Amino acid sequence: MTQGTADTEVRRYEDLRPLMALMTGAEKHGPAATSTLDVLWVLYDRVLRVGPGTAGDPERDRFLLSKGHGPMAYYAVLAAKGFLPEEWLPGFGSYDSPLGHHPDRTLVPGVEIGSGSLGHGLPLAVGTALGLRAQGLTGPAVWVLIGDAELDEGSNHEALAYAGSAGLERLHTVVIDNDSATHGWPGGIASRFEAAGWAAVTVDGRDHEALYAAFTAPHPGRPLAVVARVEKKA
């Protein structure tokens, strides 16, 4: 579970939208941001073992945002949890701000990968899980958040198939499903993961208790996929 810095005001879920409202300007991709808000909050508030003071700890959990378009919700959650100063938020997207329209791991504390070019996060998460396994680090969990349309990319199909066959049980994928994928799968997105050897569940992407139960469900010997259904209008 994340821990804020000592001088950071304790923030709640209700504070996130006011924090997001501080970020103005063009190319906000508001719907893309708000579709991830609940998933991000539950992960950082109740699941991930990482905080501002442990962002460089080898034993930390890793969170990779593949769905990097519209990162306002991500920045709001990072600010709420003390990874970055709230004073940065109004400068979102400006020339001299570290908060770009796509997150930059070299500029934003707590960010694990540069993202925004969709379709790369799941392969990177597989590589991260393999790297941790090779180092004998069995404690850290690897989480990656992707959009359903990213599953149209061939690199994701390869990563998905490999992770299941390799039994990467420390790998967790959250798919924001708002019916944006071009192709789709008979039986839904979860069935695609299950066919490749993953444990998979579909939940309401706004229901915090359902998300938490899915995120913490045991899945020995298999990676976990949580499909979070979110209405397109969100």
PDB file of C-alpha atoms in Angstrom:
ATOM      1  CA  MET A   1       0.000   0.000   0.000  1.00  0.00           C
ATOM      2  CA  THR A   2       1.262   3.445  -0.834  1.00  0.00           C
ATOM      3  CA  GLN A   3       2.444   5.832   1.819  1.00  0.00           C
ATOM      4  CA  GLY A   4       2.393   9.606   1.348  1.00  0.00           C
ATOM      5  CA  THR A   5       5.189  11.899   2.426  1.00  0.00           C
ATOM      6  CA  ALA A   6       5.044  13.217   5.982  1.00  0.00           C
ATOM      7  CA  ASP A   7       4.006  16.736   4.950  1.00  0.00           C
ATOM      8  CA  THR A   8       1.459  15.659   2.327  1.00  0.00           C
ATOM      9  CA  GLU A   9      -2.219  16.201   3.142  1.00  0.00           C
ATOM     10  CA  VAL A  10      -4.111  12.929   3.236  1.00  0.00           C
ATOM     11  CA  ARG A  11      -6.217  12.828   0.101  1.00  0.00           C
ATOM     12  CA  ARG A  12      -9.345  10.807  -0.642  1.00  0.00           C
ATOM     13  CA  TYR A  13     -10.955   9.546  -3.816  1.00  0.00           C
ATOM     14  CA  GLU A  14     -13.313  12.544  -3.707  1.00  0.00           C
ATOM     15  CA  ASP A  15     -10.321  14.847  -4.082  1.00  0.00           C
ATOM     16  CA  LEU A  16      -9.239  13.422  -7.434  1.00  0.00           C
ATOM     17  CA  ARG A  17     -11.629  15.265  -9.736  1.00  0.00           C
ATOM     18  CA  PRO A  18     -10.786  18.666  -8.182  1.00  0.00           C
ATOM     19  CA  LEU A  19      -7.118  17.793  -8.680  1.00  0.00           C
ATOM     20  CA  MET A  20      -7.822  16.870 -12.302  1.00  0.00           C
ATOM     21  CA  ALA A  21      -9.669  20.174 -12.745  1.00  0.00           C
ATOM     22  CA  LEU A  22      -6.404  21.994 -12.057  1.00  0.00           C
ATOM     23  CA  MET A  23      -5.056  20.617 -15.340  1.00  0.00           C
ATOM     24  CA  THR A  24      -6.239  22.735 -18.241  1.00  0.00           C
ATOM     25  CA  GLY A  25      -5.196  23.300 -21.836  1.00  0.00           C
ATOM     26  CA  ALA A  26      -5.592  21.470 -25.107  1.00  0.00           C
ATOM     27  CA  GLU A  27      -5.304  17.735 -25.773  1.00  0.00           C
ATOM     28  CA  LYS A  28      -6.464  16.709 -22.329  1.00  0.00           C
ATOM     29  CA  HIS A  29      -8.156  13.523 -23.581  1.00  0.00           C
ATOM     30  CA  GLY A  30     -10.606  13.850 -20.712  1.00  0.00           C
ATOM     31  CA  PRO A  31     -12.643  10.678 -21.378  1.00  0.00           C
ATOM     32  CA  ALA A  32      -9.460   8.606 -21.643  1.00  0.00           C
ATOM     33  CA  ALA A  33      -8.353   9.988 -18.294  1.00  0.00           C
ATOM     34  CA  THR A  34     -11.589   9.539 -16.382  1.00  0.00           C
ATOM     35  CA  SER A  35     -12.025   5.977 -17.656  1.00  0.00           C
ATOM     36  CA  THR A  36      -8.956   4.990 -15.636  1.00  0.00           C
ATOM     37  CA  LEU A  37      -9.648   7.004 -12.482  1.00  0.00           C
ATOM     38  CA  ASP A  38     -11.254   4.306 -10.319  1.00  0.00           C
ATOM     39  CA  VAL A  39      -8.809   1.573 -11.281  1.00  0.00           C
ATOM     40  CA  LEU A  40      -5.840   3.815 -10.563  1.00  0.00           C
ATOM     41  CA  TRP A  41      -7.197   4.893  -7.197  1.00  0.00           C
ATOM     42  CA  VAL A  42      -7.929   1.376  -5.954  1.00  0.00           C
ATOM     43  CA  LEU A  43      -4.500   0.187  -7.058  1.00  0.00           C
ATOM     44  CA  TYR A  44      -2.540   3.021  -5.464  1.00  0.00           C
ATOM     45  CA  ASP A  45      -4.722   3.295  -2.365  1.00  0.00           C
ATOM     46  CA  ARG A  46      -5.155  -0.363  -1.488  1.00  0.00           C
ATOM     47  CA  VAL A  47      -3.039  -2.713  -3.582  1.00  0.00           C
ATOM     48  CA  LEU A  48       0.353  -1.487  -4.815  1.00  0.00           C
ATOM     49  CA  ARG A  49       3.304  -1.794  -2.452  1.00  0.00           C
ATOM     50  CA  VAL A  50       5.053   1.397  -3.498  1.00  0.00           C
ATOM     51  CA  GLY A  51       5.158   4.974  -2.258  1.00  0.00           C
ATOM     52  CA  PRO A  52       7.214   8.147  -2.662  1.00  0.00           C
ATOM     53  CA  GLY A  53       9.856   6.814  -0.285  1.00  0.00           C
ATOM     54  CA  THR A  54      10.132   3.408  -1.968  1.00  0.00           C
ATOM     55  CA  ALA A  55       9.887   4.362  -5.650  1.00  0.00           C
ATOM     56  CA  GLY A  56      13.467   3.168  -6.195  1.00  0.00           C
ATOM     57  CA  ASP A  57      13.350   0.110  -3.941  1.00  0.00           C
ATOM     58  CA  PRO A  58      14.074  -3.132  -5.826  1.00  0.00           C
ATOM     59  CA  GLU A  59      11.341  -4.841  -3.777  1.00  0.00           C
ATOM     60  CA  ARG A  60       8.630  -2.351  -4.821  1.00  0.00           C
ATOM     61  CA  ASP A  61       5.650  -3.305  -6.923  1.00  0.00           C
ATOM     62  CA  ARG A  62       5.874  -1.963 -10.475  1.00  0.00           C
ATOM     63  CA  PHE A  63       2.970  -0.155 -12.154  1.00  0.00           C
ATOM     64  CA  LEU A  64       3.208   0.461 -15.900  1.00  0.00           C
ATOM     65  CA  LEU A  65       0.702   2.789 -17.563  1.00  0.00           C
ATOM     66  CA  SER A  66       0.412   1.606 -21.135  1.00  0.00           C
ATOM     67  CA  LYS A  67      -2.807   3.578 -21.671  1.00  0.00           C
ATOM     68  CA  GLY A  68      -0.753   6.767 -21.639  1.00  0.00           C
ATOM     69  CA  HIS A  69      -3.062   9.044 -23.631  1.00  0.00           C
ATOM     70  CA  GLY A  70      -4.869  11.412 -21.279  1.00  0.00           C
ATOM     71  CA  PRO A  71      -2.732  10.868 -18.162  1.00  0.00           C
ATOM     72  CA  MET A  72      -4.566  13.441 -16.019  1.00  0.00           C
ATOM     73  CA  ALA A  73      -6.056  10.810 -13.718  1.00  0.00           C
ATOM     74  CA  TYR A  74      -2.623   9.234 -13.317  1.00  0.00           C
ATOM     75  CA  TYR A  75      -1.046  12.570 -12.389  1.00  0.00           C
ATOM     76  CA  ALA A  76      -3.901  13.346  -9.988  1.00  0.00           C
ATOM     77  CA  VAL A  77      -3.450  10.014  -8.189  1.00  0.00           C
ATOM     78  CA  LEU A  78       0.340  10.441  -8.032  1.00  0.00           C
ATOM     79  CA  ALA A  79      -0.150  13.913  -6.569  1.00  0.00           C
ATOM     80  CA  ALA A  80      -2.750  12.667  -4.083  1.00  0.00           C
ATOM     81  CA  LYS A  81      -0.321   9.992  -2.902  1.00  0.00           C
ATOM     82  CA  GLY A  82       2.617  12.383  -2.550  1.00  0.00           C
ATOM     83  CA  PHE A  83       4.763  11.273  -5.500  1.00  0.00           C
ATOM     84  CA  LEU A  84       4.699  14.751  -7.025  1.00  0.00           C
ATOM     85  CA  PRO A  85       3.748  18.241  -5.787  1.00  0.00           C
ATOM     86  CA  GLU A  86       0.177  19.317  -6.432  1.00  0.00           C
ATOM     87  CA  GLU A  87       1.640  22.651  -7.541  1.00  0.00           C
ATOM     88  CA  TRP A  88       2.790  20.938 -10.721  1.00  0.00           C
ATOM     89  CA  LEU A  89      -0.753  20.157 -11.871  1.00  0.00           C
ATOM     90  CA  PRO A  90      -1.796  23.576 -13.296  1.00  0.00           C
ATOM     91  CA  GLY A  91       1.220  23.499 -15.599  1.00  0.00           C
ATOM     92  CA  PHE A  92       0.072  20.260 -17.261  1.00  0.00           C
ATOM     93  CA  GLY A  93       1.110  20.136 -20.906  1.00  0.00           C
ATOM     94  CA  SER A  94       2.958  23.442 -20.888  1.00  0.00           C
ATOM     95  CA  TYR A  95       6.402  23.855 -22.400  1.00  0.00           C
ATOM     96  CA  ASP A  96       8.398  23.782 -19.166  1.00  0.00           C
ATOM     97  CA  SER A  97       6.219  21.355 -17.198  1.00  0.00           C
ATOM     98  CA  PRO A  98       7.360  17.808 -16.361  1.00  0.00           C
ATOM     99  CA  LEU A  99       3.736  16.723 -16.771  1.00  0.00           C
ATOM    100  CA  GLY A 100       3.475  16.104 -20.490  1.00  0.00           C
ATOM    101  CA  HIS A 101       0.546  14.832 -22.515  1.00  0.00           C
ATOM    102  CA  HIS A 102       2.255  11.449 -22.208  1.00  0.00           C
ATOM    103  CA  PRO A 103       4.062  10.480 -18.965  1.00  0.00           C
ATOM    104  CA  ASP A 104       7.867  10.624 -19.031  1.00  0.00           C
ATOM    105  CA  ARG A 105       9.690   8.314 -16.610  1.00  0.00           C
ATOM    106  CA  THR A 106      12.711  10.630 -16.546  1.00  0.00           C
ATOM    107  CA  LEU A 107      10.655  13.618 -15.396  1.00  0.00           C
ATOM    108  CA  VAL A 108       7.807  12.327 -13.215  1.00  0.00           C
ATOM    109  CA  PRO A 109       8.546  10.607  -9.879  1.00  0.00           C
ATOM    110  CA  GLY A 110       7.047   7.141  -9.601  1.00  0.00           C
ATOM    111  CA  VAL A 111       6.531   6.647 -13.343  1.00  0.00           C
ATOM    112  CA  GLU A 112       8.068   3.362 -14.534  1.00  0.00           C
ATOM    113  CA  ILE A 113       7.840   3.754 -18.338  1.00  0.00           C
ATOM    114  CA  GLY A 114       7.376   6.469 -20.937  1.00  0.00           C
ATOM    115  CA  SER A 115       4.009   5.799 -22.554  1.00  0.00           C
ATOM    116  CA  GLY A 116       1.554   7.184 -25.017  1.00  0.00           C
ATOM    117  CA  SER A 117       2.524   5.137 -28.060  1.00  0.00           C
ATOM    118  CA  LEU A 118      -0.141   2.552 -27.391  1.00  0.00           C
ATOM    119  CA  GLY A 119       0.502  -1.165 -27.567  1.00  0.00           C
ATOM    120  CA  HIS A 120       3.874  -1.411 -25.844  1.00  0.00           C
ATOM    121  CA  GLY A 121       2.989  -1.638 -22.149  1.00  0.00           C
ATOM    122  CA  LEU A 122       2.041  -5.311 -21.974  1.00  0.00           C
ATOM    123  CA  PRO A 123       5.245  -6.514 -23.694  1.00  0.00           C
ATOM    124  CA  LEU A 124       7.259  -4.240 -21.370  1.00  0.00           C
ATOM    125  CA  ALA A 125       5.407  -5.673 -18.366  1.00  0.00           C
ATOM    126  CA  VAL A 126       6.211  -9.215 -19.488  1.00  0.00           C
ATOM    127  CA  GLY A 127       9.864  -8.266 -19.797  1.00  0.00           C
ATOM    128  CA  THR A 128       9.778  -6.627 -16.367  1.00  0.00           C
ATOM    129  CA  ALA A 129       8.286  -9.741 -14.772  1.00  0.00           C
ATOM    130  CA  LEU A 130      10.889 -11.922 -16.483  1.00  0.00           C
ATOM    131  CA  GLY A 131      13.681  -9.609 -15.345  1.00  0.00           C
ATOM    132  CA  LEU A 132      12.521  -9.723 -11.734  1.00  0.00           C
ATOM    133  CA  ARG A 133      12.271 -13.509 -11.895  1.00  0.00           C
ATOM    134  CA  ALA A 134      15.808 -13.741 -13.301  1.00  0.00           C
ATOM    135  CA  GLN A 135      17.089 -11.635 -10.385  1.00  0.00           C
ATOM    136  CA  GLY A 136      15.359 -13.866  -7.861  1.00  0.00           C
ATOM    137  CA  LEU A 137      12.998 -11.057  -6.818  1.00  0.00           C
ATOM    138  CA  THR A 138       9.814 -13.018  -6.203  1.00  0.00           C
ATOM    139  CA  GLY A 139       8.049 -10.450  -4.016  1.00  0.00           C
ATOM    140  CA  PRO A 140       7.355  -7.535  -6.381  1.00  0.00           C
ATOM    141  CA  ALA A 141       4.172  -7.629  -8.407  1.00  0.00           C
ATOM    142  CA  VAL A 142       4.041  -6.136 -11.897  1.00  0.00           C
ATOM    143  CA  TRP A 143       0.868  -4.323 -12.924  1.00  0.00           C
ATOM    144  CA  VAL A 144       0.097  -2.877 -16.342  1.00  0.00           C
ATOM    145  CA  LEU A 145      -2.955  -0.831 -17.333  1.00  0.00           C
ATOM    146  CA  ILE A 146      -3.985  -1.060 -20.971  1.00  0.00           C
ATOM    147  CA  GLY A 147      -6.938  -0.018 -23.104  1.00  0.00           C
ATOM    148  CA  ASP A 148      -9.040  -2.563 -24.949  1.00  0.00           C
ATOM    149  CA  ALA A 149      -8.057  -1.102 -28.335  1.00  0.00           C
ATOM    150  CA  GLU A 150      -4.406  -1.882 -27.574  1.00  0.00           C
ATOM    151  CA  LEU A 151      -5.290  -5.560 -27.879  1.00  0.00           C
ATOM    152  CA  ASP A 152      -5.626  -4.980 -31.629  1.00  0.00           C
ATOM    153  CA  GLU A 153      -1.818  -4.740 -31.706  1.00  0.00           C
ATOM    154  CA  GLY A 154       0.113  -7.867 -32.638  1.00  0.00           C
ATOM    155  CA  SER A 155       2.786  -7.258 -30.008  1.00  0.00           C
ATOM    156  CA  ASN A 156       0.156  -7.620 -27.316  1.00  0.00           C
ATOM    157  CA  HIS A 157      -1.047 -10.953 -28.676  1.00  0.00           C
ATOM    158  CA  GLU A 158       2.511 -12.272 -28.545  1.00  0.00           C
ATOM    159  CA  ALA A 159       3.060 -10.964 -25.009  1.00  0.00           C
ATOM    160  CA  LEU A 160      -0.261 -12.338 -23.847  1.00  0.00           C
ATOM    161  CA  ALA A 161       0.454 -15.794 -25.256  1.00  0.00           C
ATOM    162  CA  TYR A 162       3.979 -15.920 -23.856  1.00  0.00           C
ATOM    163  CA  ALA A 163       3.043 -14.764 -20.341  1.00  0.00           C
ATOM    164  CA  GLY A 164       0.476 -17.517 -19.955  1.00  0.00           C
ATOM    165  CA  SER A 165       2.783 -20.280 -21.146  1.00  0.00           C
ATOM    166  CA  ALA A 166       5.608 -18.973 -18.938  1.00  0.00           C
ATOM    167  CA  GLY A 167       3.390 -18.934 -15.858  1.00  0.00           C
ATOM    168  CA  LEU A 168       4.237 -15.348 -14.906  1.00  0.00           C
ATOM    169  CA  GLU A 169       2.104 -15.286 -11.769  1.00  0.00           C
ATOM    170  CA  ARG A 170       3.529 -11.942 -10.585  1.00  0.00           C
ATOM    171  CA  LEU A 171       2.147 -10.274 -13.732  1.00  0.00           C
ATOM    172  CA  HIS A 172      -1.218  -8.512 -13.592  1.00  0.00           C
ATOM    173  CA  THR A 173      -2.975  -6.760 -16.481  1.00  0.00           C
ATOM    174  CA  VAL A 174      -5.931  -4.418 -16.103  1.00  0.00           C
ATOM    175  CA  VAL A 175      -7.841  -3.808 -19.323  1.00  0.00           C
ATOM    176  CA  ILE A 176     -10.091  -0.739 -19.505  1.00  0.00           C
ATOM    177  CA  ASP A 177     -12.910  -2.026 -21.716  1.00  0.00           C
ATOM    178  CA  ASN A 178     -15.065   0.728 -23.215  1.00  0.00           C
ATOM    179  CA  ASP A 179     -15.809  -1.054 -26.501  1.00  0.00           C
ATOM    180  CA  SER A 180     -13.022   0.729 -28.371  1.00  0.00           C
ATOM    181  CA  ALA A 181     -11.400  -2.372 -29.846  1.00  0.00           C
ATOM    182  CA  THR A 182     -11.829  -2.889 -33.573  1.00  0.00           C
ATOM    183  CA  HIS A 183     -11.910  -6.674 -33.627  1.00  0.00           C
ATOM    184  CA  GLY A 184     -13.162  -8.066 -30.325  1.00  0.00           C
ATOM    185  CA  TRP A 185     -13.336 -11.709 -29.268  1.00  0.00           C
ATOM    186  CA  PRO A 186     -16.159 -14.230 -28.992  1.00  0.00           C
ATOM    187  CA  GLY A 187     -17.016 -14.494 -25.315  1.00  0.00           C
ATOM    188  CA  GLY A 188     -15.386 -11.186 -24.442  1.00  0.00           C
ATOM    189  CA  ILE A 189     -11.875  -9.992 -23.644  1.00  0.00           C
ATOM    190  CA  ALA A 190     -11.474 -12.231 -20.597  1.00  0.00           C
ATOM    191  CA  SER A 191     -11.929 -15.315 -22.767  1.00  0.00           C
ATOM    192  CA  ARG A 192      -8.915 -14.296 -24.869  1.00  0.00           C
ATOM    193  CA  PHE A 193      -6.700 -14.236 -21.777  1.00  0.00           C
ATOM    194  CA  GLU A 194      -8.147 -17.476 -20.407  1.00  0.00           C
ATOM    195  CA  ALA A 195      -7.431 -19.258 -23.688  1.00  0.00           C
ATOM    196  CA  ALA A 196      -3.758 -18.283 -23.275  1.00  0.00           C
ATOM    197  CA  GLY A 197      -3.527 -19.689 -19.743  1.00  0.00           C
ATOM    198  CA  TRP A 198      -4.311 -16.584 -17.682  1.00  0.00           C
ATOM    199  CA  ALA A 199      -6.705 -16.263 -14.780  1.00  0.00           C
ATOM    200  CA  ALA A 200      -9.241 -13.633 -15.868  1.00  0.00           C
ATOM    201  CA  VAL A 201     -12.277 -11.841 -14.492  1.00  0.00           C
ATOM    202  CA  THR A 202     -14.572  -9.081 -15.747  1.00  0.00           C
ATOM    203  CA  VAL A 203     -15.854  -6.444 -13.310  1.00  0.00           C
ATOM    204  CA  ASP A 204     -17.534  -3.050 -13.197  1.00  0.00           C
ATOM    205  CA  GLY A 205     -14.685  -0.581 -13.651  1.00  0.00           C
ATOM    206  CA  ARG A 206     -16.349   1.952 -11.311  1.00  0.00           C
ATOM    207  CA  ASP A 207     -17.054  -0.465  -8.429  1.00  0.00           C
ATOM    208  CA  HIS A 208     -14.171  -0.107  -5.984  1.00  0.00           C
ATOM    209  CA  GLU A 209     -14.990  -3.178  -3.926  1.00  0.00           C
ATOM    210  CA  ALA A 210     -15.375  -5.356  -7.021  1.00  0.00           C
ATOM    211  CA  LEU A 211     -12.078  -4.038  -8.366  1.00  0.00           C
ATOM    212  CA  TYR A 212     -10.284  -4.687  -5.073  1.00  0.00           C
ATOM    213  CA  ALA A 213     -11.648  -8.236  -4.869  1.00  0.00           C
ATOM    214  CA  ALA A 214     -10.514  -8.924  -8.427  1.00  0.00           C
ATOM    215  CA  PHE A 215      -7.080  -7.370  -7.889  1.00  0.00           C
ATOM    216  CA  THR A 216      -6.410  -9.469  -4.794  1.00  0.00           C
ATOM    217  CA  ALA A 217      -7.861 -12.780  -5.965  1.00  0.00           C
ATOM    218  CA  PRO A 218      -5.354 -15.671  -5.804  1.00  0.00           C
ATOM    219  CA  HIS A 219      -4.088 -16.991  -9.149  1.00  0.00           C
ATOM    220  CA  PRO A 220      -1.254 -19.435  -8.402  1.00  0.00           C
ATOM    221  CA  GLY A 221       0.935 -20.313 -11.359  1.00  0.00           C
ATOM    222  CA  ARG A 222      -0.866 -17.976 -13.757  1.00  0.00           C
ATOM    223  CA  PRO A 223      -0.828 -14.270 -14.626  1.00  0.00           C
ATOM    224  CA  LEU A 224      -4.019 -12.352 -13.847  1.00  0.00           C
ATOM    225  CA  ALA A 225      -6.139 -10.223 -16.163  1.00  0.00           C
ATOM    226  CA  VAL A 226      -8.864  -7.961 -14.808  1.00  0.00           C
ATOM    227  CA  VAL A 227     -11.200  -6.534 -17.443  1.00  0.00           C
ATOM    228  CA  ALA A 228     -12.728  -3.329 -16.081  1.00  0.00           C
ATOM    229  CA  ARG A 229     -15.885  -2.436 -17.971  1.00  0.00           C
ATOM    230  CA  VAL A 230     -16.373   1.339 -18.295  1.00  0.00           C
ATOM    231  CA  GLU A 231     -19.030   3.158 -20.311  1.00  0.00           C
ATOM    232  CA  LYS A 232     -17.653   5.141 -23.235  1.00  0.00           C
ATOM    233  CA  LYS A 233     -19.297   8.350 -22.037  1.00  0.00           C
ATOM    234  CA  ALA A 234     -17.175   8.341 -18.829  1.00  0.00           C
TER     235      ALA A 234
END
